[in-house]
């Protein structure tokens, strides 16, 4: 289907907005469980209903699951600078290099933003609007950030996470505005299609998170990254599914 094909082409772009839109706060002191709902419209037509994004955060460790790809999870160990794609169905763990995928793209991204006078209530949160525009490789993306300044979390971990998804410049731009994004609406065009993706915060809880969620099962087959070249150039991983995506 054309719609599915378009979705696959945009996974990398949209994933960054979904993931780096969260801030885990003072991660060294607290554990967090974060849940978001995402829906995508293409030319006004719903694509696949509502997906649920779940994140468990414990210190420098993050586990991410998307209900659209529930057999897979992404584990980010920021203390080790490693990312693992865990396939629970096939019992395979693949180490992937997300950062190298975005190095060139990040250099090309241009970002601008402005705060509007628009406000609205999103569930229990009063939010204000920031419009952000990013462009790279001829693709322009318009994003509405609805922020609640009642949810205060430091930027440190958001910046750390942004490095894995080519969102560094975007997060740096958002440092201008206080609060936490309770809703993110991405608008863009691709292959002559109008795409709107809305991600809304459903739950953010401070709760004890079991460290086993971030461990690699001993009986899983582990696929390592290829060895680096002597020149220090990180090899480009092939075939990883971004949609387990974060």
Short mmCIF file of N, CA, C and O in Angstrom, two decimals, residues 92-195:
data_model
loop_
_atom_site.label_atom_id
_atom_site.label_comp_id
_atom_site.label_asym_id
_atom_site.label_seq_id
_atom_site.Cartn_x
_atom_site.Cartn_y
_atom_site.Cartn_z
N UNK A 92 16.39 -12.50 19.26
CA UNK A 92 17.61 -11.94 18.69
C UNK A 92 17.83 -10.55 19.25
O UNK A 92 16.88 -9.77 19.40
N UNK A 93 19.05 -10.23 19.59
CA UNK A 93 19.42 -8.88 20.03
C UNK A 93 20.45 -8.33 19.04
O UNK A 93 21.49 -8.96 18.81
N UNK A 94 20.15 -7.18 18.48
CA UNK A 94 21.05 -6.56 17.51
C UNK A 94 21.54 -5.23 18.06
O UNK A 94 20.74 -4.37 18.42
N UNK A 95 22.85 -5.09 18.14
CA UNK A 95 23.41 -3.80 18.52
C UNK A 95 23.39 -2.90 17.28
O UNK A 95 23.84 -3.31 16.20
N UNK A 96 22.84 -1.70 17.42
CA UNK A 96 22.73 -0.79 16.28
C UNK A 96 23.40 0.54 16.60
O UNK A 96 23.55 0.91 17.77
N UNK A 97 23.81 1.23 15.56
CA UNK A 97 24.50 2.51 15.73
C UNK A 97 23.60 3.61 15.19
O UNK A 97 23.70 4.01 14.04
N UNK A 98 22.70 4.09 16.05
CA UNK A 98 21.78 5.14 15.61
C UNK A 98 22.49 6.45 15.34
O UNK A 98 22.16 7.16 14.40
N UNK A 99 23.49 6.77 16.14
CA UNK A 99 24.14 8.07 16.02
C UNK A 99 24.74 8.28 14.63
O UNK A 99 24.61 9.34 14.03
N UNK A 100 25.42 7.25 14.11
CA UNK A 100 26.09 7.42 12.82
C UNK A 100 25.11 7.64 11.68
O UNK A 100 25.46 8.23 10.66
N UNK A 101 23.88 7.17 11.86
CA UNK A 101 22.87 7.35 10.82
C UNK A 101 22.53 8.82 10.61
O UNK A 101 22.09 9.23 9.55
N UNK A 102 22.70 9.62 11.67
CA UNK A 102 22.19 10.98 11.63
C UNK A 102 23.27 12.06 11.58
O UNK A 102 22.96 13.24 11.54
N UNK A 103 24.54 11.65 11.60
CA UNK A 103 25.63 12.64 11.64
C UNK A 103 25.54 13.62 10.48
O UNK A 103 25.55 14.84 10.66
N UNK A 104 25.45 13.09 9.25
CA UNK A 104 25.41 13.96 8.07
C UNK A 104 24.12 14.77 8.03
O UNK A 104 24.13 15.97 7.71
N UNK A 105 23.00 14.12 8.36
CA UNK A 105 21.71 14.81 8.32
C UNK A 105 21.65 15.94 9.34
O UNK A 105 21.15 17.03 9.04
N UNK A 106 22.19 15.70 10.51
CA UNK A 106 22.16 16.71 11.56
C UNK A 106 22.86 17.99 11.13
O UNK A 106 22.42 19.09 11.46
N UNK A 107 23.93 17.85 10.37
CA UNK A 107 24.66 19.03 9.91
C UNK A 107 23.84 19.88 8.95
O UNK A 107 24.05 21.08 8.82
N UNK A 108 22.90 19.25 8.25
CA UNK A 108 22.10 19.94 7.25
C UNK A 108 20.82 20.56 7.80
O UNK A 108 20.19 21.38 7.14
N UNK A 109 20.42 20.15 8.98
CA UNK A 109 19.15 20.62 9.53
C UNK A 109 19.21 22.10 9.90
O UNK A 109 20.15 22.56 10.54
N UNK A 110 18.18 22.81 9.46
CA UNK A 110 18.00 24.21 9.84
C UNK A 110 16.72 24.30 10.68
O UNK A 110 15.70 23.73 10.31
N UNK A 111 16.78 25.01 11.79
CA UNK A 111 15.65 25.04 12.72
C UNK A 111 15.31 26.48 13.11
O UNK A 111 16.20 27.30 13.33
N UNK A 112 14.02 26.76 13.18
CA UNK A 112 13.55 28.04 13.70
C UNK A 112 12.27 27.80 14.48
O UNK A 112 11.59 26.78 14.29
N UNK A 113 11.93 28.72 15.38
CA UNK A 113 10.72 28.53 16.19
C UNK A 113 10.17 29.87 16.65
O UNK A 113 10.85 30.90 16.60
N UNK A 114 8.91 29.84 17.08
CA UNK A 114 8.30 31.03 17.67
C UNK A 114 7.18 30.61 18.60
O UNK A 114 6.47 29.62 18.36
N UNK A 115 7.03 31.36 19.68
CA UNK A 115 5.93 31.13 20.61
C UNK A 115 4.73 31.94 20.14
O UNK A 115 4.87 33.11 19.79
N UNK A 116 3.56 31.30 20.11
CA UNK A 116 2.35 32.00 19.70
C UNK A 116 1.55 32.40 20.94
O UNK A 116 1.96 32.12 22.07
N UNK A 117 0.42 33.01 20.73
CA UNK A 117 -0.46 33.36 21.84
C UNK A 117 -1.51 32.29 22.10
O UNK A 117 -2.35 32.44 22.99
N UNK A 118 -1.44 31.20 21.32
CA UNK A 118 -2.44 30.15 21.44
C UNK A 118 -2.22 29.33 22.71
O UNK A 118 -1.10 28.99 23.07
N UNK A 119 -3.34 29.02 23.39
CA UNK A 119 -3.31 28.17 24.57
C UNK A 119 -4.49 27.21 24.52
O UNK A 119 -5.52 27.51 23.92
N UNK A 120 -4.35 26.07 25.15
CA UNK A 120 -5.48 25.14 25.25
C UNK A 120 -5.22 24.16 26.39
O UNK A 120 -4.09 23.99 26.84
N UNK A 121 -6.29 23.53 26.85
CA UNK A 121 -6.17 22.52 27.90
C UNK A 121 -6.10 21.15 27.26
O UNK A 121 -6.96 20.78 26.45
N UNK A 122 -5.07 20.41 27.59
CA UNK A 122 -4.89 19.05 27.08
C UNK A 122 -4.95 18.11 28.27
O UNK A 122 -4.05 18.08 29.11
N UNK A 123 -6.06 17.38 28.37
CA UNK A 123 -6.34 16.58 29.55
C UNK A 123 -6.27 17.48 30.79
O UNK A 123 -6.94 18.49 30.84
N UNK A 124 -5.39 17.17 31.76
CA UNK A 124 -5.35 17.99 32.98
C UNK A 124 -4.35 19.14 32.89
O UNK A 124 -4.18 19.90 33.84
N UNK A 125 -3.70 19.30 31.73
CA UNK A 125 -2.63 20.28 31.62
C UNK A 125 -3.03 21.50 30.79
O UNK A 125 -3.57 21.37 29.69
N UNK A 126 -2.76 22.67 31.32
CA UNK A 126 -2.88 23.90 30.54
C UNK A 126 -1.59 24.04 29.72
O UNK A 126 -0.48 23.96 30.28
N UNK A 127 -1.73 24.25 28.42
CA UNK A 127 -0.56 24.25 27.56
C UNK A 127 -0.53 25.47 26.65
O UNK A 127 -1.56 26.04 26.30
N UNK A 128 0.68 25.86 26.26
CA UNK A 128 0.85 26.95 25.31
C UNK A 128 1.58 26.42 24.07
O UNK A 128 2.27 25.40 24.13
N UNK A 129 1.43 27.13 22.97
CA UNK A 129 1.91 26.63 21.68
C UNK A 129 3.25 27.25 21.25
O UNK A 129 3.44 28.46 21.33
N UNK A 130 4.14 26.39 20.77
CA UNK A 130 5.36 26.81 20.10
C UNK A 130 5.38 26.16 18.73
O UNK A 130 5.17 24.95 18.60
N UNK A 131 5.58 26.97 17.69
CA UNK A 131 5.67 26.45 16.33
C UNK A 131 7.14 26.33 15.94
O UNK A 131 7.90 27.29 16.03
N UNK A 132 7.53 25.14 15.51
CA UNK A 132 8.91 24.89 15.14
C UNK A 132 8.97 24.39 13.71
O UNK A 132 8.18 23.55 13.29
N UNK A 133 9.92 24.92 12.94
CA UNK A 133 10.13 24.49 11.56
C UNK A 133 11.54 23.94 11.43
O UNK A 133 12.51 24.58 11.85
N UNK A 134 11.65 22.75 10.88
CA UNK A 134 12.97 22.19 10.59
C UNK A 134 13.00 21.76 9.13
O UNK A 134 12.00 21.32 8.57
N UNK A 135 14.15 21.90 8.49
CA UNK A 135 14.28 21.50 7.09
C UNK A 135 15.63 20.84 6.87
O UNK A 135 16.64 21.23 7.46
N UNK A 136 15.63 19.81 6.02
CA UNK A 136 16.85 19.10 5.67
C UNK A 136 16.60 18.32 4.39
O UNK A 136 15.53 17.73 4.21
N UNK A 137 17.58 18.34 3.50
CA UNK A 137 17.49 17.60 2.24
C UNK A 137 16.21 17.93 1.48
O UNK A 137 15.57 17.05 0.90
N UNK A 138 15.80 19.18 1.53
CA UNK A 138 14.63 19.60 0.78
C UNK A 138 13.31 19.25 1.41
O UNK A 138 12.25 19.52 0.85
N UNK A 139 13.34 18.62 2.59
CA UNK A 139 12.10 18.25 3.30
C UNK A 139 11.91 19.22 4.46
O UNK A 139 12.76 19.34 5.34
N UNK A 140 10.77 19.92 4.44
CA UNK A 140 10.46 20.86 5.52
C UNK A 140 9.39 20.25 6.41
O UNK A 140 8.41 19.67 5.93
N UNK A 141 9.61 20.35 7.70
CA UNK A 141 8.69 19.77 8.68
C UNK A 141 8.21 20.85 9.64
O UNK A 141 9.02 21.54 10.25
N UNK A 142 6.89 20.99 9.75
CA UNK A 142 6.29 21.94 10.68
C UNK A 142 5.78 21.17 11.89
O UNK A 142 5.08 20.16 11.75
N UNK A 143 6.15 21.64 13.07
CA UNK A 143 5.76 20.93 14.29
C UNK A 143 5.14 21.89 15.29
O UNK A 143 5.68 22.97 15.56
N UNK A 144 3.99 21.50 15.83
CA UNK A 144 3.37 22.24 16.93
C UNK A 144 3.77 21.56 18.24
O UNK A 144 3.52 20.37 18.42
N UNK A 145 4.41 22.30 19.11
CA UNK A 145 4.69 21.81 20.44
C UNK A 145 3.74 22.51 21.41
O UNK A 145 3.70 23.74 21.46
N UNK A 146 2.98 21.73 22.16
CA UNK A 146 2.10 22.27 23.19
C UNK A 146 2.75 21.92 24.54
O UNK A 146 2.83 20.76 24.93
N UNK A 147 3.25 22.95 25.21
CA UNK A 147 4.04 22.78 26.42
C UNK A 147 3.27 23.17 27.67
O UNK A 147 2.54 24.16 27.67
N UNK A 148 3.48 22.41 28.72
CA UNK A 148 2.94 22.77 30.02
C UNK A 148 4.08 23.17 30.93
O UNK A 148 4.99 22.36 31.19
N UNK A 149 4.05 24.42 31.41
CA UNK A 149 5.12 24.86 32.30
C UNK A 149 4.89 24.40 33.74
O UNK A 149 5.66 24.74 34.63
N UNK A 150 3.83 23.62 33.94
CA UNK A 150 3.60 23.03 35.26
C UNK A 150 4.39 21.74 35.43
O UNK A 150 4.49 21.20 36.53
N UNK A 151 4.91 21.22 34.32
CA UNK A 151 5.73 20.02 34.38
C UNK A 151 7.16 20.47 34.13
O UNK A 151 7.53 20.79 33.01
N UNK A 152 7.95 20.53 35.17
CA UNK A 152 9.31 21.04 35.06
C UNK A 152 10.32 19.89 35.13
O UNK A 152 10.38 19.17 36.13
N UNK A 153 11.09 19.73 34.07
CA UNK A 153 12.14 18.72 34.02
C UNK A 153 13.36 19.32 33.33
O UNK A 153 13.23 20.03 32.34
N UNK A 154 14.55 19.02 33.85
CA UNK A 154 15.76 19.56 33.21
C UNK A 154 15.97 19.00 31.81
O UNK A 154 15.47 17.94 31.46
N UNK A 155 16.74 19.71 31.00
CA UNK A 155 16.97 19.35 29.62
C UNK A 155 18.06 18.30 29.43
O UNK A 155 18.19 17.76 28.33
N UNK A 156 18.83 18.01 30.44
CA UNK A 156 20.02 17.19 30.28
C UNK A 156 19.77 15.89 29.52
O UNK A 156 20.47 15.57 28.56
N UNK A 157 18.77 15.13 29.94
CA UNK A 157 18.54 13.83 29.31
C UNK A 157 17.92 13.98 27.94
O UNK A 157 18.18 13.18 27.05
N UNK A 158 17.11 15.01 27.74
CA UNK A 158 16.55 15.24 26.40
C UNK A 158 17.67 15.47 25.40
O UNK A 158 17.64 14.99 24.28
N UNK A 159 18.68 16.22 25.82
CA UNK A 159 19.81 16.49 24.94
C UNK A 159 20.60 15.21 24.69
O UNK A 159 21.03 14.93 23.56
N UNK A 160 20.78 14.39 25.73
CA UNK A 160 21.47 13.12 25.56
C UNK A 160 20.73 12.23 24.56
O UNK A 160 21.33 11.64 23.67
N UNK A 161 19.41 12.13 24.70
CA UNK A 161 18.62 11.29 23.81
C UNK A 161 18.63 11.82 22.39
O UNK A 161 18.65 11.06 21.42
N UNK A 162 18.63 13.14 22.24
CA UNK A 162 18.57 13.75 20.91
C UNK A 162 19.73 13.31 20.03
O UNK A 162 19.59 13.20 18.81
N UNK A 163 20.88 13.04 20.63
CA UNK A 163 22.05 12.63 19.87
C UNK A 163 21.83 11.32 19.12
O UNK A 163 22.45 11.07 18.09
N UNK A 164 20.91 10.50 19.62
CA UNK A 164 20.66 9.20 18.99
C UNK A 164 19.67 9.29 17.83
O UNK A 164 19.51 8.33 17.07
N UNK A 165 18.99 10.43 17.68
CA UNK A 165 17.95 10.54 16.67
C UNK A 165 18.08 11.77 15.78
O UNK A 165 17.13 12.17 15.13
N UNK A 166 19.26 12.38 15.75
CA UNK A 166 19.47 13.52 14.88
C UNK A 166 18.62 14.71 15.23
O UNK A 166 18.25 15.51 14.36
N UNK A 167 18.29 14.86 16.51
CA UNK A 167 17.39 15.93 16.94
C UNK A 167 18.09 16.98 17.81
O UNK A 167 17.44 17.77 18.49
N UNK A 168 19.42 16.99 17.77
CA UNK A 168 20.16 17.88 18.65
C UNK A 168 19.81 19.35 18.48
O UNK A 168 19.58 20.06 19.46
N UNK A 169 19.75 19.81 17.23
CA UNK A 169 19.44 21.21 16.98
C UNK A 169 18.02 21.57 17.40
O UNK A 169 17.75 22.68 17.85
N UNK A 170 17.12 20.61 17.24
CA UNK A 170 15.72 20.84 17.61
C UNK A 170 15.59 21.00 19.12
O UNK A 170 14.92 21.93 19.61
N UNK A 171 16.23 20.12 19.88
CA UNK A 171 16.14 20.21 21.32
C UNK A 171 16.83 21.46 21.83
O UNK A 171 16.37 22.12 22.78
N UNK A 172 17.95 21.83 21.21
CA UNK A 172 18.61 23.08 21.60
C UNK A 172 17.69 24.28 21.38
O UNK A 172 17.65 25.21 22.19
N UNK A 173 16.92 24.25 20.30
CA UNK A 173 15.97 25.33 20.03
C UNK A 173 14.87 25.37 21.08
O UNK A 173 14.45 26.44 21.53
N UNK A 174 14.42 24.20 21.50
CA UNK A 174 13.33 24.13 22.48
C UNK A 174 13.76 24.54 23.89
O UNK A 174 12.92 24.76 24.75
N UNK A 175 15.06 24.66 24.11
CA UNK A 175 15.54 25.10 25.41
C UNK A 175 15.06 26.52 25.75
O UNK A 175 15.07 26.93 26.90
N UNK A 176 14.63 27.24 24.72
CA UNK A 176 14.16 28.61 24.92
C UNK A 176 12.85 28.66 25.70
O UNK A 176 12.49 29.70 26.25
N UNK A 177 12.13 27.53 25.71
CA UNK A 177 10.76 27.54 26.23
C UNK A 177 10.62 26.63 27.44
O UNK A 177 10.99 25.46 27.40
N UNK A 178 10.06 27.14 28.54
CA UNK A 178 9.92 26.33 29.75
C UNK A 178 8.80 25.30 29.61
O UNK A 178 7.83 25.51 28.88
N UNK A 179 8.96 24.19 30.31
CA UNK A 179 7.89 23.20 30.35
C UNK A 179 8.18 21.94 29.55
O UNK A 179 9.25 21.77 28.97
N UNK A 180 7.19 21.10 29.55
CA UNK A 180 7.27 19.75 28.98
C UNK A 180 6.22 19.62 27.88
O UNK A 180 5.08 20.06 28.05
N UNK A 181 6.54 19.00 26.73
CA UNK A 181 5.54 18.85 25.67
C UNK A 181 4.49 17.79 26.01
O UNK A 181 4.81 16.61 26.12
N UNK A 182 3.26 18.22 26.18
CA UNK A 182 2.18 17.27 26.45
C UNK A 182 1.49 16.85 25.16
O UNK A 182 0.73 15.89 25.14
N UNK A 183 1.76 17.60 24.09
CA UNK A 183 1.26 17.21 22.77
C UNK A 183 2.22 17.73 21.71
O UNK A 183 2.71 18.86 21.79
N UNK A 184 2.52 16.88 20.73
CA UNK A 184 3.38 17.25 19.61
C UNK A 184 2.62 16.89 18.33
O UNK A 184 2.19 15.74 18.16
N UNK A 185 2.47 17.86 17.43
CA UNK A 185 1.77 17.61 16.17
C UNK A 185 2.73 17.92 15.03
O UNK A 185 3.17 19.06 14.84
N UNK A 186 3.07 16.90 14.26
CA UNK A 186 4.01 17.02 13.15
C UNK A 186 3.22 17.16 11.85
O UNK A 186 2.33 16.36 11.57
N UNK A 187 3.56 18.19 11.05
CA UNK A 187 2.94 18.39 9.74
C UNK A 187 4.02 18.36 8.67
O UNK A 187 5.01 19.09 8.77
N UNK A 188 3.84 17.54 7.66
CA UNK A 188 4.78 17.56 6.55
C UNK A 188 4.14 16.96 5.30
O UNK A 188 3.05 16.38 5.36
N UNK A 189 4.82 17.13 4.19
CA UNK A 189 4.36 16.58 2.93
C UNK A 189 5.44 15.68 2.36
O UNK A 189 6.63 15.99 2.44
N UNK A 190 5.02 14.56 1.79
CA UNK A 190 5.95 13.62 1.17
C UNK A 190 5.21 12.87 0.08
O UNK A 190 4.08 12.43 0.28
N UNK A 191 5.84 12.75 -1.07
CA UNK A 191 5.24 12.05 -2.21
C UNK A 191 3.84 12.60 -2.48
O UNK A 191 2.90 11.85 -2.72
N UNK A 192 3.73 13.94 -2.39
CA UNK A 192 2.46 14.63 -2.67
C UNK A 192 1.35 14.27 -1.69
O UNK A 192 0.17 14.43 -1.98
N UNK A 193 1.73 13.77 -0.54
CA UNK A 193 0.77 13.43 0.50
C UNK A 193 0.94 14.38 1.68
O UNK A 193 2.05 14.75 2.05
N UNK A 194 -0.18 14.77 2.29
CA UNK A 194 -0.15 15.60 3.48
C UNK A 194 -0.23 14.69 4.70
O UNK A 194 -1.17 13.91 4.85
N UNK A 195 0.77 14.79 5.56
CA UNK A 195 0.87 13.89 6.70
C UNK A 195 0.81 14.70 8.00
O UNK A 195 1.52 15.70 8.15
#
